[in-house]
mmCIF file of C-alpha atoms and ligand atoms in Angstrom:
data_model
loop_
_atom_site.group_PDB
_atom_site.id
_atom_site.type_symbol
_atom_site.label_atom_id
_atom_site.label_comp_id
_atom_site.label_asym_id
_atom_site.label_seq_id
_atom_site.Cartn_x
_atom_site.Cartn_y
_atom_site.Cartn_z
ATOM 1 C CA MET A 1 139.837 184.389 95.005
ATOM 2 C CA VAL A 2 142.991 182.480 95.942
ATOM 3 C CA PHE A 3 141.366 179.513 97.659
ATOM 4 C CA GLU A 4 138.156 178.275 99.168
ATOM 5 C CA LEU A 5 137.574 175.581 101.789
ATOM 6 C CA ARG A 6 134.000 174.267 101.701
ATOM 7 C CA ASN A 7 132.777 172.187 104.621
ATOM 8 C CA ILE A 8 136.170 170.612 105.204
ATOM 9 C CA PHE A 9 136.500 167.723 107.645
ATOM 10 C CA LYS A 10 139.730 165.968 108.572
ATOM 11 C CA ASP A 11 139.871 162.791 110.634
ATOM 12 C CA TYR A 12 142.996 160.993 111.762
ATOM 13 C CA LEU A 13 142.885 157.276 112.307
ATOM 14 C CA GLN A 14 143.758 156.210 115.838
ATOM 15 C CA GLY A 15 143.895 152.447 115.520
ATOM 16 C CA ARG A 16 140.520 151.763 113.938
ATOM 17 C CA GLU A 17 138.864 154.821 115.304
ATOM 18 C CA ALA A 18 138.550 158.030 113.316
ATOM 19 C CA VAL A 19 139.442 161.027 115.459
ATOM 20 C CA PRO A 20 137.896 164.216 114.067
ATOM 21 C CA VAL A 21 140.446 167.056 113.979
ATOM 22 C CA LEU A 22 138.888 169.573 111.574
ATOM 23 C CA LYS A 23 135.118 169.945 111.711
ATOM 24 C CA ASP A 24 133.145 171.576 108.935
ATOM 25 C CA ILE A 25 135.577 174.355 108.073
ATOM 26 C CA THR A 26 134.501 176.904 105.482
ATOM 27 C CA LEU A 27 136.835 179.752 104.557
ATOM 28 C CA SER A 28 137.646 181.720 101.455
ATOM 29 C CA VAL A 29 140.607 184.012 100.985
ATOM 30 C CA ASP A 30 140.787 186.689 98.297
ATOM 31 C CA GLU A 31 143.794 187.981 96.406
ATOM 32 C CA GLY A 32 145.772 190.471 98.441
ATOM 33 C CA GLU A 33 144.328 189.473 101.810
ATOM 34 C CA TYR A 34 146.397 188.964 104.953
ATOM 35 C CA VAL A 35 144.677 186.448 107.210
ATOM 36 C CA ALA A 36 145.819 185.170 110.602
ATOM 37 C CA ILE A 37 144.532 181.890 111.998
ATOM 38 C CA MET A 38 144.793 181.641 115.758
ATOM 39 C CA GLY A 39 144.071 178.844 118.173
ATOM 40 C CA PRO A 40 145.474 176.946 121.129
ATOM 41 C CA SER A 41 147.892 174.025 120.851
ATOM 42 C CA GLY A 42 146.248 170.948 119.366
ATOM 43 C CA SER A 43 143.287 172.884 117.933
ATOM 44 C CA GLY A 44 144.106 171.863 114.346
ATOM 45 C CA LYS A 45 146.074 174.839 112.992
ATOM 46 C CA SER A 46 148.893 172.857 111.386
ATOM 47 C CA THR A 47 146.438 170.270 110.095
ATOM 48 C CA LEU A 48 144.546 173.091 108.386
ATOM 49 C CA MET A 49 147.757 174.619 107.066
ATOM 50 C CA ASN A 50 148.787 171.260 105.582
ATOM 51 C CA ILE A 51 145.506 171.092 103.684
ATOM 52 C CA ILE A 52 145.719 174.697 102.449
ATOM 53 C CA GLY A 53 149.328 174.004 101.413
ATOM 54 C CA CYS A 54 148.306 170.901 99.438
ATOM 55 C CA LEU A 55 150.580 168.796 101.667
ATOM 56 C CA ASP A 56 147.699 166.684 102.952
ATOM 57 C CA LYS A 57 144.155 165.987 101.803
ATOM 58 C CA GLN A 58 140.909 166.506 103.662
ATOM 59 C CA THR A 59 138.699 163.574 104.633
ATOM 60 C CA ARG A 60 135.547 165.294 103.320
ATOM 61 C CA GLY A 61 134.580 168.587 101.730
ATOM 62 C CA ASP A 62 135.914 170.582 98.787
ATOM 63 C CA PHE A 63 139.108 172.546 98.604
ATOM 64 C CA ILE A 64 139.498 174.819 95.596
ATOM 65 C CA PHE A 65 142.907 176.436 95.081
ATOM 66 C CA ASP A 66 143.341 178.959 92.271
ATOM 67 C CA GLY A 67 140.380 177.424 90.445
ATOM 68 C CA ALA A 68 141.546 173.800 90.767
ATOM 69 C CA ASN A 69 139.617 171.225 92.791
ATOM 70 C CA ILE A 70 142.453 169.843 94.886
ATOM 71 C CA GLY A 71 140.603 166.677 95.890
ATOM 72 C CA ARG A 72 140.641 165.620 92.233
ATOM 73 C CA CYS A 73 144.300 166.439 91.551
ATOM 74 C CA SER A 74 146.970 163.790 91.056
ATOM 75 C CA ASP A 75 150.091 163.826 93.221
ATOM 76 C CA LYS A 76 152.033 165.276 90.293
ATOM 77 C CA GLN A 77 149.515 168.108 89.889
ATOM 78 C CA LEU A 78 149.650 168.749 93.633
ATOM 79 C CA SER A 79 153.421 169.020 93.750
ATOM 80 C CA ASP A 80 153.241 171.351 90.754
ATOM 81 C CA ILE A 81 150.765 173.589 92.573
ATOM 82 C CA ARG A 82 152.940 173.536 95.705
ATOM 83 C CA ASN A 83 156.076 174.425 93.777
ATOM 84 C CA ARG A 84 154.643 177.141 91.612
ATOM 85 C CA LYS A 85 151.845 178.715 93.579
ATOM 86 C CA ILE A 86 152.602 178.434 97.291
ATOM 87 C CA GLY A 87 155.496 179.759 99.345
ATOM 88 C CA PHE A 88 155.988 178.121 102.736
ATOM 89 C CA VAL A 89 157.451 179.634 105.886
ATOM 90 C CA PHE A 90 157.858 177.366 108.926
ATOM 91 C CA GLN A 91 158.581 177.959 112.591
ATOM 92 C CA ASN A 92 161.975 176.250 112.327
ATOM 93 C CA PHE A 93 163.004 177.746 108.980
ATOM 94 C CA ASN A 94 163.586 174.343 107.252
ATOM 95 C CA LEU A 95 166.716 175.537 105.450
ATOM 96 C CA LEU A 96 169.238 173.083 104.001
ATOM 97 C CA PRO A 97 172.174 173.363 106.444
ATOM 98 C CA ARG A 98 175.009 172.715 103.961
ATOM 99 C CA GLN A 99 173.758 175.152 101.335
ATOM 100 C CA SER A 100 174.359 178.893 101.321
ATOM 101 C CA ALA A 101 171.526 181.383 101.714
ATOM 102 C CA LEU A 102 171.624 181.976 97.964
ATOM 103 C CA GLU A 103 171.449 178.240 97.162
ATOM 104 C CA ASN A 104 168.574 177.774 99.608
ATOM 105 C CA VAL A 105 166.631 180.565 97.928
ATOM 106 C CA GLU A 106 167.371 179.155 94.464
ATOM 107 C CA LEU A 107 165.917 175.770 95.329
ATOM 108 C CA PRO A 108 162.250 176.336 94.359
ATOM 109 C CA LEU A 109 163.455 177.726 91.020
ATOM 110 C CA LEU A 110 165.558 174.610 90.439
ATOM 111 C CA TYR A 111 162.411 172.495 90.930
ATOM 112 C CA ALA A 112 160.551 174.776 88.549
ATOM 113 C CA GLY A 113 163.191 174.230 85.853
ATOM 114 C CA VAL A 114 164.474 177.822 85.746
ATOM 115 C CA SER A 115 167.916 178.283 84.123
ATOM 116 C CA LYS A 116 170.962 178.716 86.337
ATOM 117 C CA ARG A 117 171.536 182.331 85.364
ATOM 118 C CA LYS A 118 167.932 183.289 85.934
ATOM 119 C CA ARG A 119 167.932 181.409 89.267
ATOM 120 C CA ARG A 120 170.891 183.440 90.515
ATOM 121 C CA GLU A 121 169.296 186.687 89.409
ATOM 122 C CA LEU A 122 165.896 185.993 90.987
ATOM 123 C CA ALA A 123 167.390 184.592 94.220
ATOM 124 C CA LYS A 124 169.570 187.666 94.643
ATOM 125 C CA GLU A 125 166.556 189.882 94.053
ATOM 126 C CA ALA A 126 164.552 187.995 96.723
ATOM 127 C CA LEU A 127 167.443 188.249 99.193
ATOM 128 C CA ARG A 128 167.595 191.972 98.482
ATOM 129 C CA THR A 129 163.852 192.218 99.248
ATOM 130 C CA VAL A 130 164.427 190.704 102.701
ATOM 131 C CA GLY A 131 167.525 192.838 103.291
ATOM 132 C CA LEU A 132 170.081 190.026 103.217
ATOM 133 C CA GLU A 133 171.977 190.607 100.019
ATOM 134 C CA ASP A 134 175.199 190.943 102.023
ATOM 135 C CA ARG A 135 174.709 187.503 103.601
ATOM 136 C CA MET A 136 173.976 185.516 100.461
ATOM 137 C CA ASN A 137 177.078 183.306 100.741
ATOM 138 C CA PHE A 138 176.542 182.524 104.427
ATOM 139 C CA LYS A 139 175.354 179.076 105.515
ATOM 140 C CA PRO A 140 172.395 178.790 107.929
ATOM 141 C CA THR A 141 174.724 178.075 110.898
ATOM 142 C CA GLN A 142 176.387 181.440 110.259
ATOM 143 C CA LEU A 143 173.091 183.325 110.449
ATOM 144 C CA SER A 144 170.962 184.479 113.383
ATOM 145 C CA GLY A 145 167.442 183.117 113.856
ATOM 146 C CA GLY A 146 165.865 186.252 112.398
ATOM 147 C CA GLN A 147 168.226 186.139 109.412
ATOM 148 C CA LYS A 148 167.452 182.457 108.842
ATOM 149 C CA GLN A 149 163.762 183.241 108.792
ATOM 150 C CA ARG A 150 164.350 186.057 106.302
ATOM 151 C CA VAL A 151 166.230 183.610 104.043
ATOM 152 C CA ALA A 152 163.252 181.258 104.372
ATOM 153 C CA ILE A 153 160.926 184.121 103.407
ATOM 154 C CA ALA A 154 163.118 184.957 100.393
ATOM 155 C CA ARG A 155 162.888 181.282 99.384
ATOM 156 C CA ALA A 156 159.111 181.388 99.836
ATOM 157 C CA ILE A 157 158.616 184.438 97.601
ATOM 158 C CA VAL A 158 161.304 183.821 94.976
ATOM 159 C CA ASN A 159 158.963 182.350 92.384
ATOM 160 C CA LYS A 160 156.221 184.891 93.060
ATOM 161 C CA PRO A 161 153.646 182.501 94.517
ATOM 162 C CA LYS A 162 149.895 183.119 94.672
ATOM 163 C CA LEU A 163 149.967 182.489 98.399
ATOM 164 C CA LEU A 164 152.465 182.851 101.226
ATOM 165 C CA LEU A 165 151.615 180.322 103.907
ATOM 166 C CA ALA A 166 153.324 180.677 107.279
ATOM 167 C CA ASP A 167 153.025 178.364 110.290
ATOM 168 C CA GLU A 168 154.190 180.154 113.464
ATOM 169 C CA PRO A 169 156.779 182.203 111.543
ATOM 170 C CA THR A 170 157.876 184.053 114.693
ATOM 171 C CA GLY A 171 157.583 181.081 117.071
ATOM 172 C CA ALA A 172 161.347 180.518 117.300
ATOM 173 C CA LEU A 173 162.350 184.180 117.257
ATOM 174 C CA ASP A 174 163.012 186.842 119.876
ATOM 175 C CA THR A 175 160.665 189.834 119.942
ATOM 176 C CA LYS A 176 162.850 192.100 117.805
ATOM 177 C CA SER A 177 163.425 189.513 115.042
ATOM 178 C CA GLY A 178 159.731 188.612 115.188
ATOM 179 C CA ASP A 179 158.832 192.272 114.678
ATOM 180 C CA ASP A 180 161.217 192.462 111.706
ATOM 181 C CA VAL A 181 159.506 189.441 110.147
ATOM 182 C CA MET A 182 156.096 191.066 110.719
ATOM 183 C CA GLU A 183 157.299 194.270 109.091
ATOM 184 C CA LEU A 184 158.498 192.276 106.105
ATOM 185 C CA PHE A 185 155.147 190.462 105.819
ATOM 186 C CA GLU A 186 153.333 193.814 105.859
ATOM 187 C CA GLU A 187 155.592 195.122 103.101
ATOM 188 C CA LEU A 188 155.032 192.010 100.984
ATOM 189 C CA ASN A 189 151.282 192.250 101.552
ATOM 190 C CA ARG A 190 151.284 195.917 100.533
ATOM 191 C CA ASP A 191 152.998 194.791 97.327
ATOM 192 C CA GLY A 192 150.077 192.421 96.690
ATOM 193 C CA VAL A 193 151.216 189.103 98.197
ATOM 194 C CA THR A 194 148.341 187.126 99.756
ATOM 195 C CA ILE A 195 149.315 185.801 103.183
ATOM 196 C CA VAL A 196 147.821 183.200 105.494
ATOM 197 C CA MET A 197 149.655 183.040 108.804
ATOM 198 C CA ILE A 198 149.143 180.679 111.680
ATOM 199 C CA THR A 199 150.025 181.861 115.148
ATOM 200 C CA HIS A 200 148.964 181.514 118.737
ATOM 201 C CA GLU A 201 150.261 184.971 119.676
ATOM 202 C CA PRO A 202 147.642 187.763 119.623
ATOM 203 C CA GLU A 203 150.273 190.503 119.060
ATOM 204 C CA ILE A 204 151.457 188.666 115.960
ATOM 205 C CA ALA A 205 147.936 187.998 114.640
ATOM 206 C CA ASP A 206 147.197 191.681 115.098
ATOM 207 C CA HIS A 207 149.361 192.468 112.054
ATOM 208 C CA ALA A 208 146.886 190.708 109.749
ATOM 209 C CA GLY A 209 143.846 192.240 108.076
ATOM 210 C CA ARG A 210 141.530 189.485 109.243
ATOM 211 C CA ILE A 211 141.782 187.109 112.187
ATOM 212 C CA MET A 212 140.083 183.702 112.373
ATOM 213 C CA TYR A 213 140.005 181.491 115.443
ATOM 214 C CA ILE A 214 140.137 177.726 115.496
ATOM 215 C CA ARG A 215 139.038 175.878 118.594
ATOM 216 C CA ASP A 216 138.662 172.094 118.807
ATOM 217 C CA GLY A 217 138.786 171.910 115.038
ATOM 218 C CA GLU A 218 136.036 174.471 114.472
ATOM 219 C CA LEU A 219 136.730 177.773 112.782
ATOM 220 C CA HIS A 220 135.190 180.935 114.178
ATOM 221 C CA LYS A 221 135.066 184.275 112.519
ATOM 222 C CA GLY A 222 137.004 187.044 114.177
ATOM 223 C CA ALA A 223 136.587 190.743 113.614
ATOM 224 C CA PHE A 224 138.231 192.476 110.704
ATOM 225 C CA ASN A 225 141.240 194.158 112.137
ATOM 226 C CA SER A 226 140.357 197.734 113.000
ATOM 227 C CA ARG A 227 143.859 198.835 112.015
ATOM 228 C CA ILE A 228 143.078 198.077 108.382
ATOM 229 C CA LYS A 229 141.276 200.960 106.762
ATOM 230 C CA ASN A 230 140.802 199.307 103.408
ATOM 231 C CA ASN A 231 137.457 200.100 101.725
ATOM 232 C CA GLU A 232 137.142 196.726 100.111
ATOM 233 C CA LEU A 233 137.498 195.001 103.454
ATOM 234 C CA SER A 234 134.936 197.180 105.201
ATOM 235 C CA GLU A 235 132.462 196.529 102.396
ATOM 236 C CA GLN A 236 132.916 192.809 102.890
ATOM 237 C CA GLU A 237 132.460 193.253 106.578
ATOM 238 C CA GLU A 238 129.145 194.999 106.032
ATOM 239 C CA GLN A 239 127.922 192.137 103.860
ATOM 240 C CA GLN A 240 128.678 189.489 106.488
HETATM 241 N N1 LIG B 1 149.387 162.503 111.876
HETATM 242 C C1 LIG B 1 148.526 162.553 112.882
HETATM 243 N N2 LIG B 1 147.920 161.432 113.348
HETATM 244 C C2 LIG B 1 147.035 161.475 114.364
HETATM 245 N N3 LIG B 1 146.647 162.599 114.982
HETATM 246 C C3 LIG B 1 147.215 163.747 114.580
HETATM 247 C C4 LIG B 1 148.177 163.794 113.520
HETATM 248 N N4 LIG B 1 148.553 165.087 113.337
HETATM 249 C C5 LIG B 1 147.869 165.803 114.250
HETATM 250 N N5 LIG B 1 147.066 165.023 114.982
HETATM 251 C C6 LIG B 1 146.144 165.451 116.062
HETATM 252 O O1 LIG B 1 145.362 166.504 115.545
HETATM 253 C C7 LIG B 1 145.169 167.522 116.514
HETATM 254 C C8 LIG B 1 145.573 168.862 115.924
HETATM 255 O O2 LIG B 1 146.964 168.872 115.668
HETATM 256 P P1 LIG B 1 147.690 170.122 114.976
HETATM 257 O O3 LIG B 1 149.116 169.752 114.771
HETATM 258 O O4 LIG B 1 146.913 170.523 113.790
HETATM 259 O O5 LIG B 1 147.538 171.227 116.130
HETATM 260 P P2 LIG B 1 148.075 172.724 116.192
HETATM 261 O O6 LIG B 1 146.882 173.586 116.388
HETATM 262 O O7 LIG B 1 148.960 172.992 115.042
HETATM 263 O O8 LIG B 1 148.924 172.708 117.549
HETATM 264 P P3 LIG B 1 150.283 173.479 117.939
HETATM 265 O O9 LIG B 1 149.900 174.883 118.292
HETATM 266 O O10 LIG B 1 150.760 172.727 119.135
HETATM 267 O O11 LIG B 1 151.226 173.395 116.780
HETATM 268 C C9 LIG B 1 145.986 167.113 117.730
HETATM 269 O O12 LIG B 1 145.112 166.599 118.681
HETATM 270 C C10 LIG B 1 146.910 166.041 117.217
HETATM 271 O O13 LIG B 1 147.144 165.065 118.190
HETATM 272 MG MG1 LIG B 2 151.021 173.439 114.842
#
């Protein structure tokens, strides 16, 4: 198992009043799964993603990531987990504008203390995986939206994380670039990368093996995607 959310609640304080945003969310994701989380604007998707990504803590409930109880981790331990075990992909790419594609992809390795030579080698390999080896010296302003997102994906996978976490990865892209990103996610998932993707577009969610729905902060089980003919998944489905 990669992570497990057990009866997670998240409240935000509005003045003195606690506004409940996530309500009793329970979800576990296994190694190699590809899960989409769908829901309308304001339903709590990004709030949930921030908890899964160890960027924010729940108000109540347990969150176990790769065997560690996140609620009991120090800030240092949390940033370690984020750097080493989670790759993030955002709607707006979040690339450093003055750095080249290669330097952007090297960044997580710099934080992880990897040597310069090794950083170069691994970053080039990740850019090759996303098909952008020939653009490695380009800055973000010299890249198209789809290319920027592929650089962001290379950055997210460069240190071989346990989990690839994506919040609306195609939200800022045209249909063709969005499809390219989906194809890349499918390839990565086939190679064993666990993916959790947040989206409000059904055609995008349809690429995942399992779809969950969040509405008013409550998570509802969706069907296993019929396009996935994986035995393990259908066994799970029978058990549920
Ligand atoms: N820092 C915050 N303080 C107070 N309320 C917040 C905060 N962040 C989010 N919220 C509230 O929590 C609810 C869920 O927000 P969230 O960003 O998780 O929605 P979302 O599903 O990601 O929406 P979208 O599709 O528009 O990105 C919203 O009602 C929002 O106003
Ligand atoms: Mg959001």
